[in-house]
mmCIF file of C-alpha atoms in Angstrom:
data_model
loop_
_atom_site.group_PDB
_atom_site.id
_atom_site.type_symbol
_atom_site.label_atom_id
_atom_site.label_comp_id
_atom_site.label_asym_id
_atom_site.label_seq_id
_atom_site.Cartn_x
_atom_site.Cartn_y
_atom_site.Cartn_z
ATOM 1 C CA UNK Z 1 7.919 -3.667 18.245
ATOM 2 C CA UNK Z 2 11.621 -4.050 17.591
ATOM 3 C CA UNK Z 3 12.710 -4.246 13.915
ATOM 4 C CA UNK Z 4 14.294 -7.501 12.801
ATOM 5 C CA UNK Z 5 18.045 -7.377 12.168
ATOM 6 C CA UNK Z 6 19.201 -8.338 8.692
ATOM 7 C CA UNK Z 7 22.597 -9.198 7.273
ATOM 8 C CA UNK Z 8 23.705 -8.350 3.733
ATOM 9 C CA UNK Z 9 22.440 -11.616 2.192
ATOM 10 C CA UNK Z 10 18.998 -11.304 3.810
ATOM 11 C CA UNK Z 11 18.662 -7.706 2.637
ATOM 12 C CA UNK Z 12 19.601 -8.783 -0.891
ATOM 13 C CA UNK Z 13 16.895 -11.486 -0.677
ATOM 14 C CA UNK Z 14 14.364 -8.821 0.359
ATOM 15 C CA UNK Z 15 15.358 -6.551 -2.517
ATOM 16 C CA UNK Z 16 15.142 -9.322 -5.121
ATOM 17 C CA UNK Z 17 11.825 -10.710 -3.884
ATOM 18 C CA UNK Z 18 10.300 -7.216 -3.825
ATOM 19 C CA UNK Z 19 11.252 -6.871 -7.506
ATOM 20 C CA UNK Z 20 10.027 -10.345 -8.495
ATOM 21 C CA UNK Z 21 8.366 -12.709 -6.019
ATOM 22 C CA UNK Z 22 8.204 -15.413 -8.691
ATOM 23 C CA UNK Z 23 11.991 -15.850 -8.899
ATOM 24 C CA UNK Z 24 13.012 -19.467 -8.308
ATOM 25 C CA UNK Z 25 14.925 -20.371 -5.160
ATOM 26 C CA UNK Z 26 17.847 -21.545 -7.310
ATOM 27 C CA UNK Z 27 18.065 -18.185 -9.119
ATOM 28 C CA UNK Z 28 17.568 -16.277 -5.878
ATOM 29 C CA UNK Z 29 20.366 -18.235 -4.208
ATOM 30 C CA UNK Z 30 22.687 -17.607 -7.140
ATOM 31 C CA UNK Z 31 21.985 -13.872 -7.209
ATOM 32 C CA UNK Z 32 22.509 -13.597 -3.435
ATOM 33 C CA UNK Z 33 25.631 -15.766 -3.382
ATOM 34 C CA UNK Z 34 24.272 -18.589 -1.234
ATOM 35 C CA UNK Z 35 23.589 -22.227 -1.908
ATOM 36 C CA UNK Z 36 19.885 -23.084 -2.378
ATOM 37 C CA UNK Z 37 19.267 -24.689 1.048
ATOM 38 C CA UNK Z 38 20.483 -21.778 3.209
ATOM 39 C CA UNK Z 39 18.698 -19.345 0.896
ATOM 40 C CA UNK Z 40 15.438 -21.271 1.252
ATOM 41 C CA UNK Z 41 15.879 -21.353 5.067
ATOM 42 C CA UNK Z 42 16.351 -17.573 5.179
ATOM 43 C CA UNK Z 43 13.200 -17.012 3.130
ATOM 44 C CA UNK Z 44 11.282 -19.485 5.325
ATOM 45 C CA UNK Z 45 12.555 -17.737 8.487
ATOM 46 C CA UNK Z 46 11.495 -14.328 7.162
ATOM 47 C CA UNK Z 47 8.044 -15.719 6.355
ATOM 48 C CA UNK Z 48 7.767 -17.193 9.856
ATOM 49 C CA UNK Z 49 8.796 -13.843 11.391
ATOM 50 C CA UNK Z 50 6.079 -12.044 9.421
ATOM 51 C CA UNK Z 51 8.466 -10.004 7.263
ATOM 52 C CA UNK Z 52 6.401 -10.901 4.179
ATOM 53 C CA UNK Z 53 2.776 -9.794 4.294
ATOM 54 C CA UNK Z 54 1.770 -11.695 1.162
ATOM 55 C CA UNK Z 55 2.561 -12.354 -2.464
ATOM 56 C CA UNK Z 56 0.624 -10.553 -5.185
ATOM 57 C CA UNK Z 57 0.729 -9.794 -8.891
ATOM 58 C CA UNK Z 58 0.545 -6.107 -9.791
ATOM 59 C CA UNK Z 59 -2.119 -5.294 -12.368
ATOM 60 C CA UNK Z 60 -1.733 -2.396 -14.806
ATOM 61 C CA UNK Z 61 -4.762 -0.189 -14.008
ATOM 62 C CA UNK Z 62 -5.003 1.187 -17.558
ATOM 63 C CA UNK Z 63 -5.187 -2.324 -19.029
ATOM 64 C CA UNK Z 64 -8.280 -3.028 -16.910
ATOM 65 C CA UNK Z 65 -9.971 0.327 -17.510
ATOM 66 C CA UNK Z 66 -9.081 2.128 -14.281
ATOM 67 C CA UNK Z 67 -7.764 5.380 -15.714
ATOM 68 C CA UNK Z 68 -8.438 7.865 -12.899
ATOM 69 C CA UNK Z 69 -6.254 8.127 -9.800
ATOM 70 C CA UNK Z 70 -7.694 10.513 -7.185
ATOM 71 C CA UNK Z 71 -6.220 11.702 -3.907
ATOM 72 C CA UNK Z 72 -9.045 12.619 -1.567
ATOM 73 C CA UNK Z 73 -8.678 14.682 1.600
ATOM 74 C CA UNK Z 74 -11.562 14.046 3.982
ATOM 75 C CA UNK Z 75 -12.308 16.019 7.135
ATOM 76 C CA UNK Z 76 -14.728 14.892 9.814
ATOM 77 C CA UNK Z 77 -16.992 17.097 11.925
ATOM 78 C CA UNK Z 78 -15.340 15.714 15.041
ATOM 79 C CA UNK Z 79 -12.378 13.450 15.628
ATOM 80 C CA UNK Z 80 -13.746 11.248 18.382
ATOM 81 C CA UNK Z 81 -13.151 7.495 18.443
ATOM 82 C CA UNK Z 82 -16.611 6.587 17.141
ATOM 83 C CA UNK Z 83 -16.449 8.999 14.178
ATOM 84 C CA UNK Z 84 -13.011 7.731 13.204
ATOM 85 C CA UNK Z 85 -14.174 4.096 13.421
ATOM 86 C CA UNK Z 86 -17.328 4.745 11.362
ATOM 87 C CA UNK Z 87 -15.308 6.370 8.590
ATOM 88 C CA UNK Z 88 -12.568 3.735 8.702
ATOM 89 C CA UNK Z 89 -15.047 0.850 8.442
ATOM 90 C CA UNK Z 90 -16.903 2.525 5.580
ATOM 91 C CA UNK Z 91 -13.809 3.032 3.414
ATOM 92 C CA UNK Z 92 -12.358 -0.402 4.216
ATOM 93 C CA UNK Z 93 -15.409 -1.911 2.527
ATOM 94 C CA UNK Z 94 -14.842 0.005 -0.728
ATOM 95 C CA UNK Z 95 -12.680 -1.623 -3.418
ATOM 96 C CA UNK Z 96 -12.078 1.744 -5.145
ATOM 97 C CA UNK Z 97 -10.160 2.934 -2.093
ATOM 98 C CA UNK Z 98 -6.652 1.605 -2.602
ATOM 99 C CA UNK Z 99 -5.110 3.341 0.400
ATOM 100 C CA UNK Z 100 -6.434 5.253 3.395
ATOM 101 C CA UNK Z 101 -4.354 7.069 5.982
ATOM 102 C CA UNK Z 102 -5.358 8.795 9.214
ATOM 103 C CA UNK Z 103 -3.523 12.118 8.990
ATOM 104 C CA UNK Z 104 -2.387 15.109 10.969
ATOM 105 C CA UNK Z 105 -2.849 18.563 9.515
ATOM 106 C CA UNK Z 106 -5.768 20.044 7.601
ATOM 107 C CA UNK Z 107 -7.596 16.813 6.688
ATOM 108 C CA UNK Z 108 -8.308 13.838 8.906
ATOM 109 C CA UNK Z 109 -7.908 11.216 6.178
ATOM 110 C CA UNK Z 110 -6.069 10.897 2.884
ATOM 111 C CA UNK Z 111 -7.450 8.347 0.433
ATOM 112 C CA UNK Z 112 -6.154 7.130 -2.897
ATOM 113 C CA UNK Z 113 -9.049 6.126 -5.088
ATOM 114 C CA UNK Z 114 -8.638 4.322 -8.419
ATOM 115 C CA UNK Z 115 -11.700 4.378 -10.649
ATOM 116 C CA UNK Z 116 -12.802 4.156 -14.290
ATOM 117 C CA UNK Z 117 -13.601 7.785 -15.110
ATOM 118 C CA UNK Z 118 -14.782 11.129 -13.728
ATOM 119 C CA UNK Z 119 -18.457 10.190 -13.922
ATOM 120 C CA UNK Z 120 -17.836 7.100 -11.764
ATOM 121 C CA UNK Z 121 -15.788 9.203 -9.337
ATOM 122 C CA UNK Z 122 -18.623 11.700 -9.034
ATOM 123 C CA UNK Z 123 -21.023 8.830 -8.284
ATOM 124 C CA UNK Z 124 -18.587 7.405 -5.715
ATOM 125 C CA UNK Z 125 -18.210 10.773 -4.032
ATOM 126 C CA UNK Z 126 -21.949 11.542 -3.940
ATOM 127 C CA UNK Z 127 -23.252 8.041 -3.171
ATOM 128 C CA UNK Z 128 -20.488 6.829 -0.863
ATOM 129 C CA UNK Z 129 -18.221 9.455 0.668
ATOM 130 C CA UNK Z 130 -20.858 12.109 1.349
ATOM 131 C CA UNK Z 131 -23.121 9.452 2.876
ATOM 132 C CA UNK Z 132 -20.642 8.436 5.584
ATOM 133 C CA UNK Z 133 -21.852 9.925 8.884
ATOM 134 C CA UNK Z 134 -19.581 12.633 10.255
ATOM 135 C CA UNK Z 135 -17.936 13.730 6.986
ATOM 136 C CA UNK Z 136 -17.718 17.519 6.877
ATOM 137 C CA UNK Z 137 -15.570 18.189 3.811
ATOM 138 C CA UNK Z 138 -14.060 16.424 0.823
ATOM 139 C CA UNK Z 139 -11.284 17.791 -1.387
ATOM 140 C CA UNK Z 140 -10.221 15.854 -4.463
ATOM 141 C CA UNK Z 141 -6.971 16.112 -6.422
ATOM 142 C CA UNK Z 142 -6.655 14.233 -9.700
ATOM 143 C CA UNK Z 143 -3.308 12.772 -10.707
ATOM 144 C CA UNK Z 144 -2.291 13.826 -14.211
ATOM 145 C CA UNK Z 145 0.636 11.424 -14.495
ATOM 146 C CA UNK Z 146 2.283 8.799 -12.339
ATOM 147 C CA UNK Z 147 5.884 9.936 -12.059
ATOM 148 C CA UNK Z 148 6.997 7.131 -9.734
ATOM 149 C CA UNK Z 149 5.310 4.050 -8.347
ATOM 150 C CA UNK Z 150 6.885 1.272 -6.364
ATOM 151 C CA UNK Z 151 5.818 -1.315 -3.856
ATOM 152 C CA UNK Z 152 9.414 -2.089 -2.845
ATOM 153 C CA UNK Z 153 10.470 -0.748 0.537
ATOM 154 C CA UNK Z 154 13.928 0.853 0.799
ATOM 155 C CA UNK Z 155 15.716 -1.870 2.784
ATOM 156 C CA UNK Z 156 19.403 -1.098 2.119
ATOM 157 C CA UNK Z 157 19.653 1.095 5.228
ATOM 158 C CA UNK Z 158 18.565 -1.797 7.468
ATOM 159 C CA UNK Z 159 21.916 -3.604 7.343
ATOM 160 C CA UNK Z 160 23.453 -4.060 10.750
ATOM 161 C CA UNK Z 161 27.101 -4.997 11.358
#
């Protein structure tokens, strides 16, 4: 799949909307240096091209009682297609699993789990992760502090002449 080419104004639109998707079209147009109609057309075109995957509000995990952020390395007994699919389907169904990546290296999967406390994590590990067929090992690392967190992709480098 070929990346979409962006000019300076479109990249600025991407940057602003990644910071605040609730910005009005009038404010967006002003900040980008376009009139409202062309700005709206660019946003509509990017939506039609699938550049935007969705619009969400970010919730502060501490405010809703989700204080523990765990990075979990999971290895499978074998890495055949069926084992990978079984694991993938099992974790996709779990709301505690915020992210899951198929990896190279020592572990087959890296998960980011957000949960209330250590007792709940222990329950999750024993009642969910260890029960998934094919899991051979689980290593957990607990985040002490979140040094950086962003959902904004670095788009400045995408500008094409």
